N, CA, C, O and CB atoms as a CASP TS submission, in Angstrom:
PFRMAT TS
TARGET T0000
AUTHOR 0000-0000-0000
METHOD Language model
MODEL 1
PARENT N/A
ATOM      1  N   UNK     1      33.374 -46.049 -35.309  1.00  0.00           N
ATOM      2  CA  UNK     1      34.063 -45.644 -34.114  1.00  0.00           C
ATOM      3  C   UNK     1      33.302 -46.218 -32.920  1.00  0.00           C
ATOM      4  O   UNK     1      32.074 -46.152 -32.876  1.00  0.00           O
ATOM      5  CB  UNK     1      34.184 -44.096 -34.031  1.00  0.00           C
ATOM      6  N   UNK     2      34.013 -46.767 -31.973  1.00  0.00           N
ATOM      7  CA  UNK     2      33.417 -47.344 -30.775  1.00  0.00           C
ATOM      8  C   UNK     2      34.029 -46.707 -29.542  1.00  0.00           C
ATOM      9  O   UNK     2      35.251 -46.653 -29.403  1.00  0.00           O
ATOM     10  CB  UNK     2      33.606 -48.872 -30.746  1.00  0.00           C
ATOM     11  N   UNK     3      33.177 -46.226 -28.647  1.00  0.00           N
ATOM     12  CA  UNK     3      33.647 -45.656 -27.389  1.00  0.00           C
ATOM     13  C   UNK     3      33.648 -46.764 -26.337  1.00  0.00           C
ATOM     14  O   UNK     3      32.617 -47.044 -25.726  1.00  0.00           O
ATOM     15  CB  UNK     3      32.751 -44.447 -26.940  1.00  0.00           C
ATOM     16  N   UNK     4      34.784 -47.382 -26.128  1.00  0.00           N
ATOM     17  CA  UNK     4      34.878 -48.496 -25.189  1.00  0.00           C
ATOM     18  C   UNK     4      34.848 -48.033 -23.736  1.00  0.00           C
ATOM     19  O   UNK     4      34.783 -48.865 -22.831  1.00  0.00           O
ATOM     20  CB  UNK     4      36.143 -49.285 -25.446  1.00  0.00           C
ATOM     21  N   UNK     5      34.893 -46.739 -23.496  1.00  0.00           N
ATOM     22  CA  UNK     5      34.803 -46.238 -22.128  1.00  0.00           C
ATOM     23  C   UNK     5      33.365 -45.871 -21.757  1.00  0.00           C
ATOM     24  O   UNK     5      33.110 -45.405 -20.647  1.00  0.00           O
ATOM     25  CB  UNK     5      35.714 -45.025 -21.953  1.00  0.00           C
ATOM     26  N   UNK     6      32.415 -46.083 -22.696  1.00  0.00           N
ATOM     27  CA  UNK     6      31.023 -45.722 -22.444  1.00  0.00           C
ATOM     28  C   UNK     6      30.437 -46.571 -21.322  1.00  0.00           C
ATOM     29  O   UNK     6      30.796 -47.739 -21.171  1.00  0.00           O
ATOM     30  CB  UNK     6      30.188 -45.883 -23.721  1.00  0.00           C
ATOM     31  N   UNK     7      29.538 -45.987 -20.536  1.00  0.00           N
ATOM     32  CA  UNK     7      28.924 -46.753 -19.438  1.00  0.00           C
ATOM     33  C   UNK     7      27.957 -47.797 -19.964  1.00  0.00           C
ATOM     34  O   UNK     7      27.464 -47.687 -21.086  1.00  0.00           O
ATOM     35  CB  UNK     7      28.195 -45.817 -18.471  1.00  0.00           C
ATOM     36  N   UNK     8      27.687 -48.804 -19.157  1.00  0.00           N
ATOM     37  CA  UNK     8      26.695 -49.815 -19.456  1.00  0.00           C
ATOM     38  C   UNK     8      25.320 -49.184 -19.303  1.00  0.00           C
ATOM     39  O   UNK     8      24.994 -48.673 -18.231  1.00  0.00           O
ATOM     40  CB  UNK     8      26.855 -51.059 -18.536  1.00  0.00           C
ATOM     41  N   UNK     9      24.507 -49.211 -20.355  1.00  0.00           N
ATOM     42  CA  UNK     9      23.185 -48.609 -20.309  1.00  0.00           C
ATOM     43  C   UNK     9      22.082 -49.654 -20.224  1.00  0.00           C
ATOM     44  O   UNK     9      20.904 -49.315 -20.336  1.00  0.00           O
ATOM     45  CB  UNK     9      22.972 -47.738 -21.520  1.00  0.00           C
ATOM     46  N   UNK    10      22.442 -50.915 -20.030  1.00  0.00           N
ATOM     47  CA  UNK    10      21.454 -51.982 -20.122  1.00  0.00           C
ATOM     48  C   UNK    10      20.451 -51.994 -18.987  1.00  0.00           C
ATOM     49  O   UNK    10      19.416 -52.648 -19.112  1.00  0.00           O
ATOM     50  CB  UNK    10      22.140 -53.290 -20.171  1.00  0.00           C
ATOM     51  N   UNK    11      20.701 -51.312 -17.900  1.00  0.00           N
ATOM     52  CA  UNK    11      19.750 -51.374 -16.790  1.00  0.00           C
ATOM     53  C   UNK    11      19.230 -50.005 -16.370  1.00  0.00           C
ATOM     54  O   UNK    11      18.787 -49.845 -15.233  1.00  0.00           O
ATOM     55  CB  UNK    11      20.391 -52.045 -15.610  1.00  0.00           C
ATOM     56  N   UNK    12      19.271 -49.028 -17.245  1.00  0.00           N
ATOM     57  CA  UNK    12      18.842 -47.669 -16.889  1.00  0.00           C
ATOM     58  C   UNK    12      17.331 -47.544 -16.689  1.00  0.00           C
ATOM     59  O   UNK    12      16.890 -46.766 -15.843  1.00  0.00           O
ATOM     60  CB  UNK    12      19.282 -46.702 -17.960  1.00  0.00           C
ATOM     61  N   UNK    13      16.538 -48.288 -17.445  1.00  0.00           N
ATOM     62  CA  UNK    13      15.087 -48.202 -17.314  1.00  0.00           C
ATOM     63  C   UNK    13      14.538 -49.571 -16.945  1.00  0.00           C
ATOM     64  O   UNK    13      14.976 -50.572 -17.512  1.00  0.00           O
ATOM     65  CB  UNK    13      14.436 -47.684 -18.624  1.00  0.00           C
ATOM     66  N   UNK    14      13.600 -49.647 -16.021  1.00  0.00           N
ATOM     67  CA  UNK    14      13.151 -50.944 -15.540  1.00  0.00           C
ATOM     68  C   UNK    14      12.319 -51.752 -16.526  1.00  0.00           C
ATOM     69  O   UNK    14      12.314 -52.980 -16.441  1.00  0.00           O
ATOM     70  CB  UNK    14      12.374 -50.753 -14.315  1.00  0.00           C
ATOM     71  N   UNK    15      11.609 -51.112 -17.467  1.00  0.00           N
ATOM     72  CA  UNK    15      10.763 -51.888 -18.366  1.00  0.00           C
ATOM     73  C   UNK    15      10.721 -51.310 -19.765  1.00  0.00           C
ATOM     74  O   UNK    15      10.846 -50.101 -19.961  1.00  0.00           O
ATOM     75  CB  UNK    15       9.370 -51.973 -17.816  1.00  0.00           C
ATOM     76  N   UNK    16      10.544 -52.192 -20.731  1.00  0.00           N
ATOM     77  CA  UNK    16      10.274 -51.836 -22.115  1.00  0.00           C
ATOM     78  C   UNK    16      11.407 -51.177 -22.863  1.00  0.00           C
ATOM     79  O   UNK    16      12.269 -50.525 -22.274  1.00  0.00           O
ATOM     80  CB  UNK    16       9.132 -50.958 -22.157  1.00  0.00           C
ATOM     81  N   UNK    17      11.391 -51.361 -24.199  1.00  0.00           N
ATOM     82  CA  UNK    17      12.327 -50.704 -25.095  1.00  0.00           C
ATOM     83  C   UNK    17      13.631 -51.436 -25.290  1.00  0.00           C
ATOM     84  O   UNK    17      13.837 -52.523 -24.750  1.00  0.00           O
ATOM     85  CB  UNK    17      12.609 -49.362 -24.600  1.00  0.00           C
ATOM     86  N   UNK    18      14.524 -50.825 -26.077  1.00  0.00           N
ATOM     87  CA  UNK    18      15.831 -51.393 -26.360  1.00  0.00           C
ATOM     88  C   UNK    18      16.838 -51.027 -25.291  1.00  0.00           C
ATOM     89  O   UNK    18      16.843 -49.902 -24.791  1.00  0.00           O
ATOM     90  CB  UNK    18      16.323 -50.933 -27.713  1.00  0.00           C
ATOM     91  N   UNK    19      17.689 -51.972 -24.941  1.00  0.00           N
ATOM     92  CA  UNK    19      18.720 -51.753 -23.926  1.00  0.00           C
ATOM     93  C   UNK    19      20.052 -52.231 -24.475  1.00  0.00           C
ATOM     94  O   UNK    19      20.282 -53.437 -24.560  1.00  0.00           O
ATOM     95  CB  UNK    19      18.373 -52.488 -22.596  1.00  0.00           C
ATOM     96  N   UNK    20      20.942 -51.308 -24.852  1.00  0.00           N
ATOM     97  CA  UNK    20      22.263 -51.720 -25.325  1.00  0.00           C
ATOM     98  C   UNK    20      23.204 -52.014 -24.156  1.00  0.00           C
ATOM     99  O   UNK    20      23.082 -51.427 -23.081  1.00  0.00           O
ATOM    100  CB  UNK    20      22.866 -50.636 -26.224  1.00  0.00           C
ATOM    101  N   UNK    21      24.122 -52.910 -24.382  1.00  0.00           N
ATOM    102  CA  UNK    21      25.224 -53.110 -23.433  1.00  0.00           C
ATOM    103  C   UNK    21      26.448 -52.530 -24.129  1.00  0.00           C
ATOM    104  O   UNK    21      26.998 -53.156 -25.036  1.00  0.00           O
ATOM    105  CB  UNK    21      25.428 -54.660 -23.033  1.00  0.00           C
ATOM    106  N   UNK    22      26.873 -51.360 -23.722  1.00  0.00           N
ATOM    107  CA  UNK    22      27.997 -50.682 -24.364  1.00  0.00           C
ATOM    108  C   UNK    22      29.321 -50.960 -23.679  1.00  0.00           C
ATOM    109  O   UNK    22      30.318 -50.286 -23.940  1.00  0.00           O
ATOM    110  CB  UNK    22      27.754 -49.202 -24.393  1.00  0.00           C
ATOM    111  N   UNK    23      29.330 -51.950 -22.805  1.00  0.00           N
ATOM    112  CA  UNK    23      30.563 -52.282 -22.103  1.00  0.00           C
ATOM    113  C   UNK    23      31.156 -53.568 -22.662  1.00  0.00           C
ATOM    114  O   UNK    23      30.516 -54.265 -23.449  1.00  0.00           O
ATOM    115  CB  UNK    23      30.307 -52.419 -20.592  1.00  0.00           C
ATOM    116  N   UNK    24      32.367 -53.876 -22.257  1.00  0.00           N
ATOM    117  CA  UNK    24      33.035 -55.110 -22.672  1.00  0.00           C
ATOM    118  C   UNK    24      32.700 -56.274 -21.747  1.00  0.00           C
ATOM    119  O   UNK    24      33.226 -57.373 -21.920  1.00  0.00           O
ATOM    120  CB  UNK    24      34.544 -54.902 -22.713  1.00  0.00           C
ATOM    121  N   UNK    25      31.828 -56.044 -20.766  1.00  0.00           N
ATOM    122  CA  UNK    25      31.470 -57.071 -19.789  1.00  0.00           C
ATOM    123  C   UNK    25      30.107 -57.677 -20.111  1.00  0.00           C
ATOM    124  O   UNK    25      29.267 -57.023 -20.730  1.00  0.00           O
ATOM    125  CB  UNK    25      31.465 -56.484 -18.369  1.00  0.00           C
ATOM    126  N   UNK    26      29.887 -58.908 -19.700  1.00  0.00           N
ATOM    127  CA  UNK    26      28.579 -59.535 -19.764  1.00  0.00           C
ATOM    128  C   UNK    26      27.786 -59.041 -18.558  1.00  0.00           C
ATOM    129  O   UNK    26      28.290 -59.061 -17.435  1.00  0.00           O
ATOM    130  CB  UNK    26      28.685 -61.106 -19.786  1.00  0.00           C
ATOM    131  N   UNK    27      26.534 -58.594 -18.785  1.00  0.00           N
ATOM    132  CA  UNK    27      25.743 -57.983 -17.722  1.00  0.00           C
ATOM    133  C   UNK    27      24.400 -58.693 -17.562  1.00  0.00           C
ATOM    134  O   UNK    27      23.911 -59.306 -18.511  1.00  0.00           O
ATOM    135  CB  UNK    27      25.522 -56.493 -18.010  1.00  0.00           C
ATOM    136  N   UNK    28      23.795 -58.618 -16.362  1.00  0.00           N
ATOM    137  CA  UNK    28      22.463 -59.194 -16.180  1.00  0.00           C
ATOM    138  C   UNK    28      21.430 -58.430 -17.001  1.00  0.00           C
ATOM    139  O   UNK    28      21.585 -57.237 -17.261  1.00  0.00           O
ATOM    140  CB  UNK    28      22.069 -59.188 -14.692  1.00  0.00           C
ATOM    141  N   UNK    29      20.394 -59.122 -17.396  1.00  0.00           N
ATOM    142  CA  UNK    29      19.318 -58.469 -18.131  1.00  0.00           C
ATOM    143  C   UNK    29      18.458 -57.645 -17.183  1.00  0.00           C
ATOM    144  O   UNK    29      18.235 -58.048 -16.042  1.00  0.00           O
ATOM    145  CB  UNK    29      18.457 -59.506 -18.872  1.00  0.00           C
ATOM    146  N   UNK    30      17.974 -56.493 -17.646  1.00  0.00           N
ATOM    147  CA  UNK    30      17.008 -55.744 -16.848  1.00  0.00           C
ATOM    148  C   UNK    30      15.683 -56.505 -16.845  1.00  0.00           C
ATOM    149  O   UNK    30      15.502 -57.415 -17.653  1.00  0.00           O
ATOM    150  CB  UNK    30      16.821 -54.293 -17.402  1.00  0.00           C
ATOM    151  N   UNK    31      14.758 -56.153 -15.958  1.00  0.00           N
ATOM    152  CA  UNK    31      13.461 -56.836 -15.927  1.00  0.00           C
ATOM    153  C   UNK    31      12.699 -56.658 -17.231  1.00  0.00           C
ATOM    154  O   UNK    31      12.836 -55.636 -17.903  1.00  0.00           O
ATOM    155  CB  UNK    31      12.621 -56.322 -14.765  1.00  0.00           C
ATOM    156  N   UNK    32      11.909 -57.640 -17.580  1.00  0.00           N
ATOM    157  CA  UNK    32      11.075 -57.579 -18.776  1.00  0.00           C
ATOM    158  C   UNK    32      11.234 -58.820 -19.620  1.00  0.00           C
ATOM    159  O   UNK    32      12.200 -59.568 -19.471  1.00  0.00           O
ATOM    160  CB  UNK    32      11.409 -56.352 -19.596  1.00  0.00           C
ATOM    161  N   UNK    33      10.276 -59.037 -20.514  1.00  0.00           N
ATOM    162  CA  UNK    33      10.305 -60.174 -21.421  1.00  0.00           C
ATOM    163  C   UNK    33      11.196 -59.850 -22.618  1.00  0.00           C
ATOM    164  O   UNK    33      11.026 -58.808 -23.251  1.00  0.00           O
ATOM    165  CB  UNK    33       8.874 -60.545 -21.885  1.00  0.00           C
ATOM    166  N   UNK    34      12.143 -60.732 -22.934  1.00  0.00           N
ATOM    167  CA  UNK    34      13.016 -60.518 -24.087  1.00  0.00           C
ATOM    168  C   UNK    34      12.205 -60.738 -25.360  1.00  0.00           C
ATOM    169  O   UNK    34      11.677 -61.827 -25.585  1.00  0.00           O
ATOM    170  CB  UNK    34      14.257 -61.471 -24.044  1.00  0.00           C
ATOM    171  N   UNK    35      12.108 -59.705 -26.188  1.00  0.00           N
ATOM    172  CA  UNK    35      11.406 -59.790 -27.461  1.00  0.00           C
ATOM    173  C   UNK    35      12.369 -60.076 -28.599  1.00  0.00           C
ATOM    174  O   UNK    35      12.034 -60.806 -29.531  1.00  0.00           O
ATOM    175  CB  UNK    35      10.643 -58.504 -27.733  1.00  0.00           C
ATOM    176  N   UNK    36      13.565 -59.503 -28.527  1.00  0.00           N
ATOM    177  CA  UNK    36      14.556 -59.623 -29.593  1.00  0.00           C
ATOM    178  C   UNK    36      15.924 -59.295 -29.022  1.00  0.00           C
ATOM    179  O   UNK    36      16.050 -58.428 -28.157  1.00  0.00           O
ATOM    180  CB  UNK    36      14.216 -58.688 -30.793  1.00  0.00           C
ATOM    181  N   UNK    37      16.935 -59.979 -29.500  1.00  0.00           N
ATOM    182  CA  UNK    37      18.305 -59.684 -29.083  1.00  0.00           C
ATOM    183  C   UNK    37      19.179 -59.676 -30.329  1.00  0.00           C
ATOM    184  O   UNK    37      18.999 -60.507 -31.219  1.00  0.00           O
ATOM    185  CB  UNK    37      18.826 -60.727 -28.030  1.00  0.00           C
ATOM    186  N   UNK    38      20.124 -58.744 -30.399  1.00  0.00           N
ATOM    187  CA  UNK    38      20.994 -58.655 -31.570  1.00  0.00           C
ATOM    188  C   UNK    38      22.124 -59.692 -31.541  1.00  0.00           C
ATOM    189  O   UNK    38      22.901 -59.798 -32.490  1.00  0.00           O
ATOM    190  CB  UNK    38      21.584 -57.258 -31.667  1.00  0.00           C
ATOM    191  N   UNK    39      22.206 -60.449 -30.451  1.00  0.00           N
ATOM    192  CA  UNK    39      23.192 -61.526 -30.312  1.00  0.00           C
ATOM    193  C   UNK    39      22.614 -62.545 -29.332  1.00  0.00           C
ATOM    194  O   UNK    39      21.739 -62.202 -28.538  1.00  0.00           O
ATOM    195  CB  UNK    39      24.597 -60.977 -29.814  1.00  0.00           C
ATOM    196  N   UNK    40      23.087 -63.791 -29.373  1.00  0.00           N
ATOM    197  CA  UNK    40      22.591 -64.773 -28.407  1.00  0.00           C
ATOM    198  C   UNK    40      22.902 -64.346 -26.978  1.00  0.00           C
ATOM    199  O   UNK    40      23.946 -63.756 -26.703  1.00  0.00           O
ATOM    200  CB  UNK    40      23.201 -66.150 -28.685  1.00  0.00           C
ATOM    201  N   UNK    41      21.969 -64.657 -26.068  1.00  0.00           N
ATOM    202  CA  UNK    41      22.216 -64.393 -24.657  1.00  0.00           C
ATOM    203  C   UNK    41      23.212 -65.419 -24.131  1.00  0.00           C
ATOM    204  O   UNK    41      23.256 -66.550 -24.617  1.00  0.00           O
ATOM    205  CB  UNK    41      20.893 -64.431 -23.839  1.00  0.00           C
ATOM    206  N   UNK    42      23.998 -65.036 -23.156  1.00  0.00           N
ATOM    207  CA  UNK    42      25.003 -65.903 -22.559  1.00  0.00           C
ATOM    208  C   UNK    42      24.544 -66.285 -21.165  1.00  0.00           C
ATOM    209  O   UNK    42      24.701 -65.506 -20.224  1.00  0.00           O
ATOM    210  CB  UNK    42      26.395 -65.213 -22.519  1.00  0.00           C
ATOM    211  N   UNK    43      23.976 -67.483 -21.020  1.00  0.00           N
ATOM    212  CA  UNK    43      23.440 -67.943 -19.729  1.00  0.00           C
ATOM    213  C   UNK    43      22.453 -66.943 -19.137  1.00  0.00           C
ATOM    214  O   UNK    43      22.492 -66.661 -17.939  1.00  0.00           O
ATOM    215  CB  UNK    43      24.580 -68.187 -18.739  1.00  0.00           C
ATOM    216  N   UNK    44      21.562 -66.406 -19.982  1.00  0.00           N
ATOM    217  CA  UNK    44      20.567 -65.446 -19.514  1.00  0.00           C
ATOM    218  C   UNK    44      21.097 -64.049 -19.273  1.00  0.00           C
ATOM    219  O   UNK    44      20.410 -63.220 -18.676  1.00  0.00           O
ATOM    220  CB  UNK    44      19.963 -65.941 -18.272  1.00  0.00           C
ATOM    221  N   UNK    45      22.309 -63.777 -19.728  1.00  0.00           N
ATOM    222  CA  UNK    45      22.933 -62.459 -19.550  1.00  0.00           C
ATOM    223  C   UNK    45      23.231 -61.867 -20.925  1.00  0.00           C
ATOM    224  O   UNK    45      23.346 -62.591 -21.914  1.00  0.00           O
ATOM    225  CB  UNK    45      24.244 -62.561 -18.692  1.00  0.00           C
ATOM    226  N   UNK    46      23.352 -60.557 -20.972  1.00  0.00           N
ATOM    227  CA  UNK    46      23.642 -59.839 -22.211  1.00  0.00           C
ATOM    228  C   UNK    46      25.147 -59.703 -22.374  1.00  0.00           C
ATOM    229  O   UNK    46      25.817 -59.099 -21.536  1.00  0.00           O
ATOM    230  CB  UNK    46      22.963 -58.447 -22.219  1.00  0.00           C
ATOM    231  N   UNK    47      25.671 -60.258 -23.440  1.00  0.00           N
ATOM    232  CA  UNK    47      27.111 -60.212 -23.692  1.00  0.00           C
ATOM    233  C   UNK    47      27.581 -58.815 -24.081  1.00  0.00           C
ATOM    234  O   UNK    47      26.779 -57.886 -24.172  1.00  0.00           O
ATOM    235  CB  UNK    47      27.481 -61.199 -24.783  1.00  0.00           C
ATOM    236  N   UNK    48      28.871 -58.673 -24.309  1.00  0.00           N
ATOM    237  CA  UNK    48      29.444 -57.370 -24.655  1.00  0.00           C
ATOM    238  C   UNK    48      28.910 -56.826 -25.973  1.00  0.00           C
ATOM    239  O   UNK    48      28.924 -57.519 -26.990  1.00  0.00           O
ATOM    240  CB  UNK    48      30.950 -57.473 -24.727  1.00  0.00           C
ATOM    241  N   UNK    49      28.449 -55.610 -25.952  1.00  0.00           N
ATOM    242  CA  UNK    49      28.107 -54.759 -27.091  1.00  0.00           C
ATOM    243  C   UNK    49      26.796 -55.017 -27.836  1.00  0.00           C
ATOM    244  O   UNK    49      26.509 -54.221 -28.731  1.00  0.00           O
ATOM    245  CB  UNK    49      29.162 -54.858 -28.037  1.00  0.00           C
ATOM    246  N   UNK    50      25.963 -56.036 -27.576  1.00  0.00           N
ATOM    247  CA  UNK    50      24.704 -56.138 -28.323  1.00  0.00           C
ATOM    248  C   UNK    50      23.602 -55.317 -27.651  1.00  0.00           C
ATOM    249  O   UNK    50      23.813 -54.667 -26.628  1.00  0.00           O
ATOM    250  CB  UNK    50      24.267 -57.612 -28.443  1.00  0.00           C
ATOM    251  N   UNK    51      22.428 -55.373 -28.261  1.00  0.00           N
ATOM    252  CA  UNK    51      21.248 -54.712 -27.728  1.00  0.00           C
ATOM    253  C   UNK    51      20.149 -55.747 -27.565  1.00  0.00           C
ATOM    254  O   UNK    51      20.019 -56.660 -28.381  1.00  0.00           O
ATOM    255  CB  UNK    51      20.788 -53.545 -28.648  1.00  0.00           C
ATOM    256  N   UNK    52      19.363 -55.603 -26.513  1.00  0.00           N
ATOM    257  CA  UNK    52      18.206 -56.459 -26.293  1.00  0.00           C
ATOM    258  C   UNK    52      16.976 -55.561 -26.223  1.00  0.00           C
ATOM    259  O   UNK    52      17.026 -54.480 -25.638  1.00  0.00           O
ATOM    260  CB  UNK    52      18.363 -57.321 -24.987  1.00  0.00           C
ATOM    261  N   UNK    53      15.856 -56.015 -26.828  1.00  0.00           N
ATOM    262  CA  UNK    53      14.599 -55.290 -26.779  1.00  0.00           C
ATOM    263  C   UNK    53      13.664 -56.037 -25.858  1.00  0.00           C
ATOM    264  O   UNK    53      13.459 -57.242 -25.999  1.00  0.00           O
ATOM    265  CB  UNK    53      13.981 -55.121 -28.191  1.00  0.00           C
ATOM    266  N   UNK    54      13.098 -55.304 -24.908  1.00  0.00           N
ATOM    267  CA  UNK    54      12.276 -55.905 -23.871  1.00  0.00           C
ATOM    268  C   UNK    54      10.840 -55.403 -23.939  1.00  0.00           C
ATOM    269  O   UNK    54      10.580 -54.260 -24.313  1.00  0.00           O
ATOM    270  CB  UNK    54      12.865 -55.617 -22.501  1.00  0.00           C
ATOM    271  N   UNK    55       9.918 -56.278 -23.571  1.00  0.00           N
ATOM    272  CA  UNK    55       8.517 -55.892 -23.398  1.00  0.00           C
ATOM    273  C   UNK    55       8.298 -55.576 -21.919  1.00  0.00           C
ATOM    274  O   UNK    55       8.998 -56.089 -21.046  1.00  0.00           O
ATOM    275  CB  UNK    55       7.538 -57.028 -23.890  1.00  0.00           C
ATOM    276  N   UNK    56       7.343 -54.748 -21.670  1.00  0.00           N
ATOM    277  CA  UNK    56       7.055 -54.345 -20.285  1.00  0.00           C
ATOM    278  C   UNK    56       6.533 -55.490 -19.460  1.00  0.00           C
ATOM    279  O   UNK    56       6.244 -55.315 -18.276  1.00  0.00           O
ATOM    280  CB  UNK    56       6.055 -53.215 -20.260  1.00  0.00           C
TER
END
């Protein structure tokens, strides 16, 4: 089940940890070094629905 009305959580915390993009939009990455992404980045942005893990 997917809640497509869920808010974008990718920029809630400024540093460290996993940041999901729960929206259908491509969003800018929050600050931090990209350690791992569950999908390729799109021109340095997080595409719809993957998660990126950031270092502080």
